[in-house]
Coordinates of C-alpha atoms in Angstrom, one line a residue:
X1 CA 2.1 16.4 1.6
X2 CA -0.3 13.5 1.0
X3 CA -1.0 13.9 -2.7
X4 CA -1.0 11.4 -5.6
X5 CA -1.0 12.3 -9.2
X6 CA -3.0 9.9 -11.4
X7 CA -2.3 9.9 -15.1
X8 CA -4.4 7.7 -17.5
X9 CA -2.3 7.5 -20.6
X10 CA -5.2 6.0 -22.7
X11 CA -7.7 8.8 -21.9
X12 CA -5.0 11.4 -21.2
X13 CA -6.9 12.3 -18.0
X14 CA -4.9 13.8 -15.2
X15 CA -6.2 14.2 -11.7
X16 CA -4.9 14.7 -8.2
X17 CA -6.0 12.6 -5.2
X18 CA -5.4 13.3 -1.5
X19 CA -4.1 10.7 0.8
X20 CA -5.9 10.3 4.1
X21 CA -3.9 10.5 7.3
X22 CA -5.1 7.1 8.5
X23 CA -3.9 5.5 5.2
X24 CA -0.5 7.0 5.6
X25 CA -0.1 5.8 9.2
X26 CA -0.6 2.2 8.0
X27 CA 1.2 2.2 4.6
X28 CA 3.6 5.1 5.3
X29 CA 5.1 5.7 1.8
X30 CA 7.1 4.3 -1.1
X31 CA 6.6 0.5 -1.2
X32 CA 3.6 0.9 1.1
X33 CA 1.6 3.5 -0.8
X34 CA 2.5 1.9 -4.1
X35 CA 2.1 -1.6 -2.9
X36 CA -1.5 -1.0 -1.6
X37 CA -2.5 0.7 -4.9
X38 CA -1.0 -2.2 -6.8
X39 CA -2.8 -4.8 -4.7
X40 CA -6.2 -3.0 -5.0
X41 CA -6.1 -2.1 -8.7
X42 CA -4.2 -4.8 -10.6
X43 CA -6.5 -7.8 -11.2
X44 CA -4.9 -11.3 -11.0
X45 CA -5.8 -12.0 -14.7
X46 CA -3.8 -9.0 -15.9
X47 CA -0.3 -9.6 -17.3
X48 CA 2.5 -7.1 -16.9
X49 CA 2.0 -5.9 -20.5
X50 CA -1.6 -5.1 -20.1
X51 CA -3.4 -1.7 -19.8
X52 CA -4.9 -3.0 -16.5
X53 CA -1.4 -3.0 -14.9
X54 CA -0.2 0.0 -13.1
X55 CA 3.2 1.8 -13.1
X56 CA 3.7 3.7 -9.8
X57 CA 6.5 6.1 -8.9
X58 CA 6.4 6.6 -5.1
X59 CA 8.4 8.5 -2.5
X60 CA 8.8 8.1 1.3
X61 CA 7.8 10.6 4.0
X62 CA 11.4 11.7 4.6
X63 CA 12.2 12.0 0.8
X64 CA 13.2 15.6 0.0
X65 CA 13.7 16.6 3.6
X66 CA 17.1 17.5 5.2
X67 CA 17.4 13.9 6.5
X68 CA 20.7 12.3 5.4
X69 CA 20.3 10.0 2.3
X70 CA 16.6 10.8 1.9
X71 CA 16.5 11.1 -1.8
X72 CA 15.2 7.7 -2.9
X73 CA 12.1 6.8 -4.8
X74 CA 10.6 3.5 -5.8
X75 CA 9.0 2.3 -9.0
X76 CA 6.4 -0.4 -8.7
X77 CA 4.4 -2.6 -11.1
X78 CA 3.5 -6.2 -11.8
X79 CA 6.8 -7.5 -13.1
X80 CA 7.1 -8.7 -16.7
X81 CA 10.0 -10.8 -15.6
X82 CA 8.3 -12.7 -12.8
X83 CA 4.6 -12.1 -12.9
X84 CA 5.0 -11.2 -9.2
X85 CA 5.1 -8.0 -7.2
X86 CA 7.8 -5.9 -8.7
X87 CA 9.6 -2.9 -7.3
X88 CA 12.9 -1.2 -7.9
X89 CA 14.3 1.8 -6.0
X90 CA 16.9 4.4 -7.0
X91 CA 18.8 7.3 -5.4
X92 CA 19.8 10.5 -7.1
X93 CA 17.6 13.6 -7.1
X94 CA 14.4 12.8 -9.0
X95 CA 12.4 11.5 -6.0
X96 CA 13.2 14.7 -4.0
X97 CA 12.2 16.9 -7.0
X98 CA 8.8 15.1 -7.2
X99 CA 8.2 15.9 -3.5
X100 CA 9.2 19.6 -4.2
X101 CA 6.5 19.6 -6.9
X102 CA 4.0 18.6 -4.2
X103 CA 3.4 14.9 -5.0
X104 CA 4.1 11.7 -3.0
X105 CA 3.5 9.4 -5.9
X106 CA 2.4 9.2 -9.5
X107 CA 0.1 6.3 -10.7
X108 CA 0.1 5.6 -14.4
X109 CA -2.6 3.5 -16.0
X110 CA -3.6 2.6 -19.5
X111 CA -1.4 3.0 -22.6
X112 CA -0.7 5.9 -24.8
X113 CA -1.4 5.5 -28.5
X114 CA 1.9 7.1 -29.4
X115 CA 5.1 7.8 -27.4
X116 CA 4.6 10.5 -24.8
X117 CA 6.5 12.2 -22.0
X118 CA 5.2 13.9 -18.9
X119 CA 6.1 17.5 -17.8
X120 CA 5.4 18.3 -14.2
X121 CA 6.2 21.8 -13.1
X122 CA 4.8 22.1 -9.6
X123 CA 1.0 21.6 -10.1
X124 CA 1.2 22.1 -13.8
X125 CA 1.1 18.7 -15.6
X126 CA 1.2 18.1 -19.3
X127 CA 1.3 15.0 -21.5
X128 CA 3.6 15.8 -24.4
X129 CA 4.7 14.2 -27.7
X130 CA 7.8 12.1 -27.2
X131 CA 8.6 11.4 -30.9
X132 CA 11.7 13.7 -30.8
X133 CA 13.1 11.6 -27.9
X134 CA 12.0 8.1 -28.9
X135 CA 14.9 6.0 -30.0
X136 CA 17.4 8.0 -27.9
X137 CA 19.4 6.3 -25.2
X138 CA 18.7 7.3 -21.6
X139 CA 21.5 9.7 -21.3
X140 CA 20.7 11.4 -24.6
X141 CA 17.0 11.7 -23.6
X142 CA 17.8 13.1 -20.2
X143 CA 20.1 15.8 -21.6
X144 CA 17.8 16.7 -24.5
X145 CA 14.8 17.3 -22.2
X146 CA 16.8 19.4 -19.8
X147 CA 18.1 21.4 -22.7
X148 CA 14.7 21.8 -24.4
X149 CA 13.1 22.9 -21.1
X150 CA 15.8 25.4 -20.5
X151 CA 16.3 24.6 -16.8
X152 CA 19.3 22.7 -15.5
X153 CA 17.5 21.9 -12.3
X154 CA 14.9 19.8 -14.1
X155 CA 15.1 16.2 -13.0
X156 CA 14.3 13.5 -15.6
X157 CA 13.7 9.8 -15.4
X158 CA 13.4 7.9 -18.6
X159 CA 13.9 4.7 -20.5
X160 CA 16.5 3.8 -23.1
X161 CA 16.1 1.6 -26.1
X162 CA 15.8 -1.5 -23.9
X163 CA 12.6 -0.2 -22.3
X164 CA 11.3 0.8 -25.7
X165 CA 11.8 -2.7 -26.9
X166 CA 10.2 -4.3 -23.8
X167 CA 13.3 -6.1 -22.6
X168 CA 11.9 -7.8 -19.6
X169 CA 14.7 -6.6 -17.3
X170 CA 15.0 -3.0 -18.5
X171 CA 15.4 -0.2 -16.1
X172 CA 14.1 3.3 -15.4
X173 CA 17.1 5.6 -15.5
X174 CA 17.7 9.2 -14.3
X175 CA 20.4 11.6 -13.3
X176 CA 22.2 11.6 -16.6
X177 CA 21.6 7.8 -16.8
X178 CA 23.6 7.5 -13.6
X179 CA 21.0 6.1 -11.3
X180 CA 18.7 3.2 -12.0
X181 CA 15.5 1.7 -10.7
X182 CA 16.6 -1.4 -12.4
X183 CA 15.1 -4.6 -11.0
X184 CA 11.9 -6.5 -12.0
X185 CA 11.7 -5.0 -15.5
X186 CA 9.9 -1.8 -14.5
X187 CA 11.4 0.0 -17.6
X188 CA 9.7 -2.6 -19.8
X189 CA 6.3 -1.7 -18.5
X190 CA 7.1 2.0 -19.0
X191 CA 8.0 1.1 -22.6
X192 CA 4.8 -0.9 -23.0
X193 CA 2.8 2.2 -21.9
X194 CA 4.6 4.3 -24.6
X195 CA 5.9 6.5 -21.8
X196 CA 9.4 7.7 -22.6
X197 CA 10.2 10.1 -19.7
X198 CA 8.9 12.1 -16.7
X199 CA 10.5 15.5 -16.2
X200 CA 9.9 17.2 -12.9
X201 CA 10.6 20.7 -11.5
X202 CA 9.3 21.8 -8.1
X203 CA 9.6 24.8 -5.9
X204 CA 7.7 23.7 -2.7
X205 CA 9.3 22.8 0.6
X206 CA 8.7 19.3 2.1
X207 CA 6.8 19.9 5.3
X208 CA 8.6 18.8 8.5
X209 CA 6.7 18.9 11.8
X210 CA 9.7 19.5 14.1
X211 CA 12.5 21.1 12.1
X212 CA 14.6 22.0 15.1
X213 CA 14.7 18.4 16.4
X214 CA 15.4 17.0 12.9
X215 CA 18.3 19.5 12.5
X216 CA 19.7 18.5 15.8
X217 CA 19.5 14.8 14.9
X218 CA 21.2 15.3 11.6
X219 CA 24.1 17.2 13.2
X220 CA 24.6 14.1 15.4
X221 CA 24.6 11.8 12.4
X222 CA 27.0 14.1 10.5
X223 CA 29.4 13.9 13.4
X224 CA 29.1 10.1 13.4
X225 CA 29.9 10.1 9.7
X226 CA 32.9 12.3 10.3
X227 CA 34.4 10.1 13.0
X228 CA 33.6 6.7 11.4
X229 CA 36.5 4.9 9.7
X230 CA 34.0 2.7 8.0
X231 CA 32.2 5.7 6.4
X232 CA 35.5 7.3 5.3
X233 CA 36.6 4.1 3.6
X234 CA 33.2 3.7 2.0
X235 CA 33.4 7.2 0.7
X236 CA 36.8 6.6 -0.9
X237 CA 36.1 3.1 -2.3
X238 CA 32.3 2.9 -2.6
X239 CA 30.7 -0.4 -3.1
X240 CA 33.8 -1.7 -5.1
X241 CA 35.7 -1.5 -1.8
X242 CA 34.0 -4.7 -0.7
X243 CA 34.7 -6.7 -3.9
X244 CA 38.0 -8.4 -3.0
X245 CA 36.9 -9.3 0.5
X246 CA 33.5 -10.9 -0.4
X247 CA 35.1 -12.6 -3.4
X248 CA 37.6 -14.4 -1.2
X249 CA 34.9 -15.7 1.2
X250 CA 32.7 -17.1 -1.6
X251 CA 30.0 -14.4 -1.7
X252 CA 30.7 -12.9 -5.1
X253 CA 30.0 -15.3 -8.0
X254 CA 32.2 -16.5 -10.8
X255 CA 31.3 -18.3 -14.0
X256 CA 27.5 -18.3 -13.5
X257 CA 27.9 -19.3 -9.8
X258 CA 29.7 -22.5 -11.0
X259 CA 33.0 -21.3 -9.5
X260 CA 36.1 -23.3 -10.3
X261 CA 34.5 -25.7 -12.7
X262 CA 35.3 -23.3 -15.5
X263 CA 38.5 -21.8 -14.2
X264 CA 40.2 -20.2 -11.2
X265 CA 39.4 -16.6 -10.4
X266 CA 42.4 -16.2 -8.1
X267 CA 43.7 -13.2 -6.2
X268 CA 45.7 -11.8 -9.2
X269 CA 42.5 -11.7 -11.3
X270 CA 40.5 -10.3 -8.4
X271 CA 43.0 -7.5 -8.1
X272 CA 42.4 -6.5 -11.8
X273 CA 38.9 -5.5 -10.9
X274 CA 39.1 -4.5 -7.2
X275 CA 39.5 -1.2 -5.4
X276 CA 42.2 -0.7 -4.4
X277 CA 43.7 -2.3 -7.5
X278 CA 42.7 -2.3 -11.2
X279 CA 39.6 -0.3 -10.5
X280 CA 41.7 2.8 -9.9
X281 CA 42.5 2.8 -13.6
X282 CA 39.0 3.9 -14.4
X283 CA 38.1 6.0 -11.3
X284 CA 38.0 9.7 -11.9
X285 CA 36.2 11.0 -8.7
X286 CA 33.3 10.4 -6.4
X287 CA 29.8 11.8 -6.6
X288 CA 26.7 12.0 -4.3
X289 CA 23.0 11.7 -4.2
X290 CA 20.5 14.2 -2.6
X291 CA 21.6 15.2 0.9
X292 CA 24.2 12.6 1.3
X293 CA 27.7 13.3 2.7
X294 CA 28.8 9.6 2.4
X295 CA 29.1 10.3 -1.4
X296 CA 29.7 6.7 -2.4
X297 CA 28.9 7.1 -6.1
X298 CA 31.8 6.5 -8.6
X299 CA 32.5 8.6 -11.7
X300 CA 34.5 6.9 -14.5
X301 CA 37.2 8.1 -16.8
X302 CA 36.7 7.5 -20.5
X303 CA 39.3 4.8 -20.5
X304 CA 41.5 3.7 -23.3
X305 CA 42.0 1.2 -26.1
X306 CA 39.2 -0.8 -27.7
X307 CA 37.0 -0.5 -24.6
X308 CA 37.1 3.3 -24.5
X309 CA 33.8 4.9 -23.6
X310 CA 32.0 7.4 -25.8
X311 CA 32.8 10.0 -23.2
X312 CA 34.3 10.3 -19.8
X313 CA 33.0 11.7 -16.5
X314 CA 30.0 9.3 -16.5
X315 CA 28.5 7.1 -13.8
X316 CA 31.1 4.5 -12.7
X317 CA 31.0 0.8 -12.0
X318 CA 29.5 -0.4 -8.7
X319 CA 30.0 -3.8 -6.9
X320 CA 27.0 -5.5 -8.5
X321 CA 28.2 -4.4 -12.0
X322 CA 31.8 -5.6 -11.6
X323 CA 30.6 -8.9 -10.2
X324 CA 27.8 -9.7 -12.6
X325 CA 29.3 -8.3 -15.8
X326 CA 32.8 -9.2 -14.7
X327 CA 33.7 -12.2 -12.7
X328 CA 30.4 -13.9 -13.1
X329 CA 31.1 -13.9 -16.9
X330 CA 34.7 -14.9 -16.3
X331 CA 35.9 -11.4 -17.4
X332 CA 38.7 -9.6 -15.5
X333 CA 39.3 -6.6 -17.7
X334 CA 38.2 -3.5 -15.8
X335 CA 38.1 -1.4 -19.0
X336 CA 35.7 -3.9 -20.6
X337 CA 33.5 -4.0 -17.5
X338 CA 33.5 -0.2 -17.5
X339 CA 32.2 -0.2 -21.1
X340 CA 29.6 -2.9 -20.4
X341 CA 28.3 -0.9 -17.4
X342 CA 28.0 2.3 -19.5
X343 CA 26.2 0.5 -22.3
X344 CA 23.7 -0.9 -19.8
X345 CA 23.1 2.6 -18.3
X346 CA 22.6 4.1 -21.8
X347 CA 20.3 1.4 -23.0
X348 CA 18.6 1.2 -19.6
X349 CA 19.3 -2.4 -18.6
X350 CA 19.5 -4.0 -15.2
X351 CA 23.2 -4.9 -14.9
X352 CA 22.4 -7.8 -12.5
X353 CA 20.0 -9.5 -14.8
X354 CA 22.1 -8.6 -17.9
X355 CA 25.2 -10.2 -16.4
X356 CA 23.3 -13.2 -15.2
X357 CA 21.6 -13.8 -18.6
X358 CA 25.0 -13.5 -20.4
X359 CA 26.7 -15.9 -17.9
X360 CA 23.8 -18.3 -18.4
X361 CA 24.3 -18.2 -22.2
X362 CA 28.0 -18.7 -21.8
X363 CA 27.6 -21.8 -19.6
X364 CA 25.1 -23.2 -22.1
X365 CA 27.6 -22.5 -24.9
X366 CA 30.5 -24.1 -22.9
X367 CA 28.4 -27.2 -22.3
X368 CA 27.3 -27.6 -25.9
X369 CA 23.6 -26.9 -25.3
X370 CA 23.9 -24.0 -27.8
X371 CA 26.5 -23.3 -30.5
X372 CA 27.4 -20.5 -32.9
X373 CA 24.3 -21.3 -35.1
X374 CA 22.2 -20.2 -32.1
X375 CA 24.3 -17.2 -31.0
X376 CA 24.5 -15.4 -34.4
X377 CA 28.2 -16.6 -34.7
X378 CA 29.3 -15.2 -31.3
X379 CA 31.9 -17.3 -29.5
X380 CA 30.3 -17.2 -26.1
X381 CA 33.0 -18.8 -24.0
X382 CA 33.5 -17.4 -20.5
X383 CA 35.9 -14.5 -20.5
X384 CA 35.2 -13.3 -24.0
X385 CA 34.6 -9.6 -23.3
X386 CA 34.1 -8.7 -27.0
X387 CA 31.3 -11.2 -27.4
X388 CA 29.7 -10.0 -24.2
X389 CA 29.7 -6.4 -25.4
X390 CA 28.1 -7.4 -28.7
X391 CA 25.5 -9.4 -26.8
X392 CA 24.5 -6.3 -24.8
X393 CA 23.8 -4.5 -28.0
X394 CA 21.7 -7.4 -29.3
X395 CA 19.7 -7.7 -26.1
X396 CA 18.8 -4.0 -25.9
X397 CA 17.8 -4.0 -29.6
X398 CA 16.2 -7.5 -29.4
X399 CA 18.3 -8.6 -32.4
X400 CA 18.8 -12.2 -33.2
X401 CA 20.0 -14.3 -30.2
X402 CA 19.6 -11.2 -28.1
X403 CA 15.8 -11.3 -28.6
X404 CA 15.7 -14.6 -26.8
X405 CA 18.0 -13.5 -23.9
X406 CA 15.9 -10.3 -23.6
X407 CA 13.2 -12.6 -22.1
X408 CA 15.3 -13.3 -19.0
X409 CA 17.0 -16.5 -17.9
X410 CA 13.8 -18.4 -16.9
X411 CA 12.0 -17.9 -20.1
X412 CA 15.1 -18.3 -22.3
X413 CA 16.1 -21.5 -20.6
X414 CA 12.6 -23.0 -21.1
X415 CA 12.7 -22.1 -24.8
X416 CA 16.2 -23.5 -25.3
X417 CA 15.4 -26.7 -23.4
X418 CA 18.0 -29.5 -23.4
X419 CA 18.6 -29.1 -19.7
X420 CA 19.3 -25.4 -19.9
X421 CA 16.9 -24.6 -17.0
X422 CA 19.5 -26.1 -14.6
X423 CA 21.8 -23.2 -15.4
X424 CA 19.3 -20.4 -15.0
X425 CA 20.3 -18.7 -11.8
X426 CA 17.0 -17.1 -10.8
X427 CA 14.2 -17.2 -8.2
X428 CA 10.7 -16.7 -9.4
X429 CA 12.2 -15.4 -12.7
X430 CA 14.4 -12.7 -11.1
X431 CA 18.1 -13.3 -11.6
X432 CA 20.1 -13.8 -8.4
X433 CA 22.4 -10.8 -7.5
X434 CA 26.0 -11.0 -6.7
X435 CA 25.7 -12.4 -3.3
X436 CA 25.9 -16.2 -3.1
X437 CA 23.7 -17.6 -0.3
X438 CA 26.0 -20.6 0.1
X439 CA 28.4 -18.1 1.8
X440 CA 25.8 -17.2 4.5
X441 CA 22.8 -19.4 5.4
X442 CA 20.5 -16.5 6.2
X443 CA 20.5 -15.8 2.4
X444 CA 18.8 -19.0 1.6
X445 CA 15.3 -18.4 3.1
X446 CA 15.6 -14.7 2.2
X447 CA 16.2 -15.3 -1.5
X448 CA 13.7 -18.2 -1.7
X449 CA 10.8 -16.3 -0.1
X450 CA 11.5 -12.7 -1.2
X451 CA 8.2 -11.5 -2.9
X452 CA 10.1 -9.9 -5.9
X453 CA 12.3 -13.0 -6.4
X454 CA 16.0 -13.0 -5.4
X455 CA 16.5 -9.4 -4.3
X456 CA 19.5 -8.3 -2.1
X457 CA 17.8 -5.0 -1.3
X458 CA 15.1 -6.6 0.8
X459 CA 17.1 -7.7 3.9
X460 CA 20.5 -9.2 3.4
X461 CA 22.2 -10.7 6.5
X462 CA 25.7 -11.1 4.9
X463 CA 27.3 -8.3 6.9
X464 CA 26.1 -9.8 10.2
X465 CA 27.0 -13.4 9.4
X466 CA 30.3 -12.9 7.7
X467 CA 31.7 -9.6 9.2
X468 CA 30.1 -9.4 12.7
X469 CA 27.9 -6.3 12.1
X470 CA 25.6 -5.8 15.1
X471 CA 22.2 -4.1 15.6
X472 CA 21.8 -4.5 19.3
X473 CA 18.5 -2.6 19.2
X474 CA 17.1 -5.2 16.9
X475 CA 18.4 -8.0 19.1
X476 CA 21.2 -8.8 16.6
X477 CA 24.6 -9.0 18.4
X478 CA 27.2 -11.6 19.2
X479 CA 29.0 -13.8 16.6
X480 CA 27.2 -15.9 14.0
X481 CA 28.6 -18.9 12.2
X482 CA 27.7 -18.1 8.6
X483 CA 27.6 -21.8 7.7
X484 CA 25.3 -22.8 10.6
X485 CA 21.6 -22.7 10.2
X486 CA 20.8 -21.9 13.8
X487 CA 18.8 -18.7 14.1
X488 CA 19.2 -17.8 10.5
X489 CA 15.4 -17.9 9.6
X490 CA 14.8 -15.4 12.4
X491 CA 17.8 -13.3 11.4
X492 CA 16.5 -13.1 7.8
X493 CA 13.0 -12.0 9.0
X494 CA 14.5 -9.3 11.3
X495 CA 16.6 -7.8 8.5
X496 CA 13.7 -8.0 6.0
X497 CA 11.3 -6.2 8.4
X498 CA 13.9 -3.5 9.2
X499 CA 15.0 -2.9 5.6
X500 CA 11.3 -2.7 4.5
X501 CA 10.8 0.0 7.0
X502 CA 13.9 1.9 5.8
X503 CA 12.9 1.4 2.2
X504 CA 9.4 2.7 2.8
X505 CA 10.7 5.9 4.4
X506 CA 12.8 7.1 1.3
X507 CA 16.2 6.4 2.8
X508 CA 19.2 4.8 1.2
X509 CA 19.9 1.4 2.6
X510 CA 23.6 2.2 3.0
X511 CA 22.5 4.5 5.8
X512 CA 21.0 1.5 7.5
X513 CA 24.6 0.4 8.2
X514 CA 26.1 3.8 8.8
X515 CA 23.7 5.8 10.9
X516 CA 25.0 4.1 14.0
X517 CA 22.0 3.6 16.4
X518 CA 19.0 2.4 14.4
X519 CA 16.6 4.2 16.6
X520 CA 17.8 7.4 14.9
X521 CA 15.7 6.4 11.9
X522 CA 12.6 6.2 14.0
X523 CA 13.4 9.6 15.6
X524 CA 13.9 11.2 12.2
X525 CA 10.6 9.7 11.0
X526 CA 8.8 11.1 14.1
X527 CA 10.4 14.5 13.6
X528 CA 9.2 14.7 10.0
X529 CA 5.7 13.4 10.5
X530 CA 4.9 14.5 14.0
X531 CA 4.1 10.9 15.0
X532 CA 5.5 9.2 18.0
X533 CA 6.2 5.6 17.0
X534 CA 8.9 3.4 18.7
X535 CA 11.2 0.8 17.2
X536 CA 8.7 -2.0 17.8
X537 CA 6.1 -0.2 15.7
X538 CA 8.7 0.6 13.0
X539 CA 9.5 -3.2 12.7
X540 CA 5.8 -3.9 12.5
X541 CA 5.5 -1.4 9.6
X542 CA 8.2 -3.3 7.8
X543 CA 6.6 -6.6 8.5
X544 CA 3.2 -5.3 7.3
X545 CA 4.7 -4.1 4.0
X546 CA 6.6 -7.3 3.4
X547 CA 3.3 -9.3 4.0
X548 CA 1.4 -6.9 1.7
X549 CA 3.8 -7.9 -1.1
X550 CA 3.5 -11.5 -0.3
X551 CA -0.3 -11.2 -0.3
X552 CA -0.2 -9.7 -3.8
X553 CA 1.8 -12.7 -5.0
X554 CA -0.7 -15.1 -3.5
X555 CA -3.6 -13.3 -5.1
X556 CA -1.7 -13.5 -8.4
X557 CA -1.3 -17.3 -8.1
X558 CA 2.3 -17.5 -6.8
X559 CA 2.5 -20.5 -4.5
X560 CA 4.9 -22.2 -2.1
X561 CA 6.5 -24.3 -4.9
X562 CA 8.3 -21.2 -6.1
X563 CA 10.0 -20.6 -2.7
X564 CA 13.1 -22.4 -3.7
X565 CA 16.6 -21.9 -5.2
X566 CA 18.4 -23.2 -8.2
X567 CA 19.7 -26.7 -7.8
X568 CA 23.3 -25.5 -8.0
X569 CA 23.0 -23.6 -4.8
X570 CA 21.4 -26.5 -3.0
X571 CA 23.7 -29.3 -4.2
X572 CA 27.0 -28.0 -5.6
X573 CA 29.5 -26.9 -2.9
X574 CA 31.0 -23.4 -3.1
X575 CA 34.7 -24.0 -2.8
X576 CA 35.5 -20.5 -1.6
X577 CA 32.8 -20.7 1.0
X578 CA 34.3 -23.8 2.7
X579 CA 32.4 -26.1 0.3
X580 CA 29.1 -25.0 1.7
X581 CA 25.6 -25.5 0.1
X582 CA 22.4 -23.8 1.1
X583 CA 20.5 -25.9 3.7
X584 CA 17.1 -24.7 2.7
X585 CA 15.4 -27.9 3.8
X586 CA 16.2 -26.8 7.4
X587 CA 15.7 -23.0 7.3
X588 CA 12.6 -22.8 5.0
X589 CA 10.2 -24.5 7.4
X590 CA 11.6 -22.4 10.3
X591 CA 11.2 -19.3 8.3
X592 CA 7.5 -20.1 7.4
X593 CA 6.8 -20.7 11.1
X594 CA 8.4 -17.4 12.2
X595 CA 6.6 -15.5 9.5
X596 CA 3.2 -16.9 10.4
X597 CA 2.6 -18.2 6.9
X598 CA 0.6 -21.3 5.8
X599 CA 3.2 -24.1 5.4
X600 CA 1.2 -25.7 2.6
X601 CA 0.2 -22.7 0.4
X602 CA 2.9 -20.1 1.4
X603 CA 0.2 -17.5 2.0
X604 CA 0.2 -15.2 5.1
X605 CA -2.5 -16.6 7.4
X606 CA -5.6 -14.6 8.0
X607 CA -4.6 -14.2 11.6
X608 CA -1.2 -12.7 10.6
X609 CA -2.8 -10.2 8.2
X610 CA -5.3 -9.0 10.8
X611 CA -2.5 -8.8 13.4
X612 CA -0.6 -6.5 11.0
X613 CA -3.6 -4.2 10.3
X614 CA -4.3 -5.6 6.9
X615 CA -7.9 -6.6 7.6
X616 CA -9.2 -5.6 4.1
X617 CA -6.6 -7.8 2.5
X618 CA -7.4 -10.7 4.8
X619 CA -11.1 -10.4 3.8
X620 CA -10.1 -10.3 0.1
X621 CA -7.8 -13.4 0.3
X622 CA -10.0 -15.5 2.6
X623 CA -13.5 -14.9 1.2

């Protein structure tokens, strides 16, 4: 479609802008379109909470087509948590609906004087008063707008109270607060802009150049799904189906990544959260996103006892939630984790950062760095689910001790002092997700150098190193020793380049494992766009976009010194991962060399940028 909708919230000016074909060939969609706009328009001096920042909602070229799992959109901004390039993607149905309305992306600038929401009905766009919805949680806001608009097919993305209060890791929620663009604090920027929600309804068809070829390809993929034991198990168990397995190999964290120092999380405790196991107590049914027959989403029961939800039949607990809110905080009560997850969804909080910041506070409390005078009287020992639940309320509302933790682990640790920084499990300010790189050496350079900070959605090699997944078309086959550093820098780069291509298209990353032959992605892209690229060009697109984000960071004064990991991961052995530590001193120099980055500054070299078709950025960085 090739159209961007620009909305200046300060001037209330709305305008459409056409995207040129040459631009789309280079930057494709999603993180590419949004990333280039972010690079061009956000000056280095601007902070995240600044009217010069941008908030961009962007889709991919396959989003809204019949392509399996093609329902994703990405939200981009300069992150208030890191000061770096920030992006967060989400599934569900909102991205497809934006394409049905005729737009590839929305670019917000400025700041509204009072809370507003946006109504997009095909090419009819209005900026409307949000005072009736301000103060509502994300689920309440979503339902209220759908009801007031009188159309159940309207798709809403919005913020909860966490975003309204500028919690630096707040999320943008949609689909009844069931899907989240959660990382990097994109919801906080939405709150700063006084933008409560964007409601969309479209009636257009997403153009596809070769519908017959795309339909044929999708039939092949559907047959692959039907015959795949892996896909069938993933449908039944979703992301929680991996919890017990990755916990036992040392990948899933316990006690703020400190492991056994604060207690055992043995198989009996794992079973309380795992599927199959205790998770089945809260599981009501499965659910799906736009055009996805995998249907890995979970729907939770209301539960029982003191951790009973406000209502049942709501979005369920995923792997990252159960790990970060559960075992990483020393909590093994599935009902408590279910409630914490639902609270985060309603308030609009990133569950990864929320779990990490609570585990950080718990460790500081256990070590005597903080006490009840600091925590508003909360007993923040590991495993205290009641205290964790109360802390979520305080964080979202920025009340008392929660106001400090709402700043994220890096800022909070610096304010607390007394050695607290050692226990902040973050990279560049972004809290580390529930995959411990001590369990697979390729995770070291990936987390350390990821432009957003530690982000598992940018190219994780865990499945290859620990479970033998192969991508022969990418040159990834044979067995890998997950504790060996040999070839891990190259492996990290390959996965990052591939996943950035997949992300830019509008696909769900789960399909990256479950489509079978990876060339089917390239074939689908060609069928939709009418282009004729090969796998080599697809990987170059991914590499280009990864370097675009890296260039943004360098322009905004992020340097090589931030390409590191917390001391704990470099020096403290992970018992469940055969007492391994991350050997970053070996893999990081190799990674820089393979990437073609300056070993002193961390910037992509001028030659590398030109090679990737980023000549304008090369001229800008190397004036």
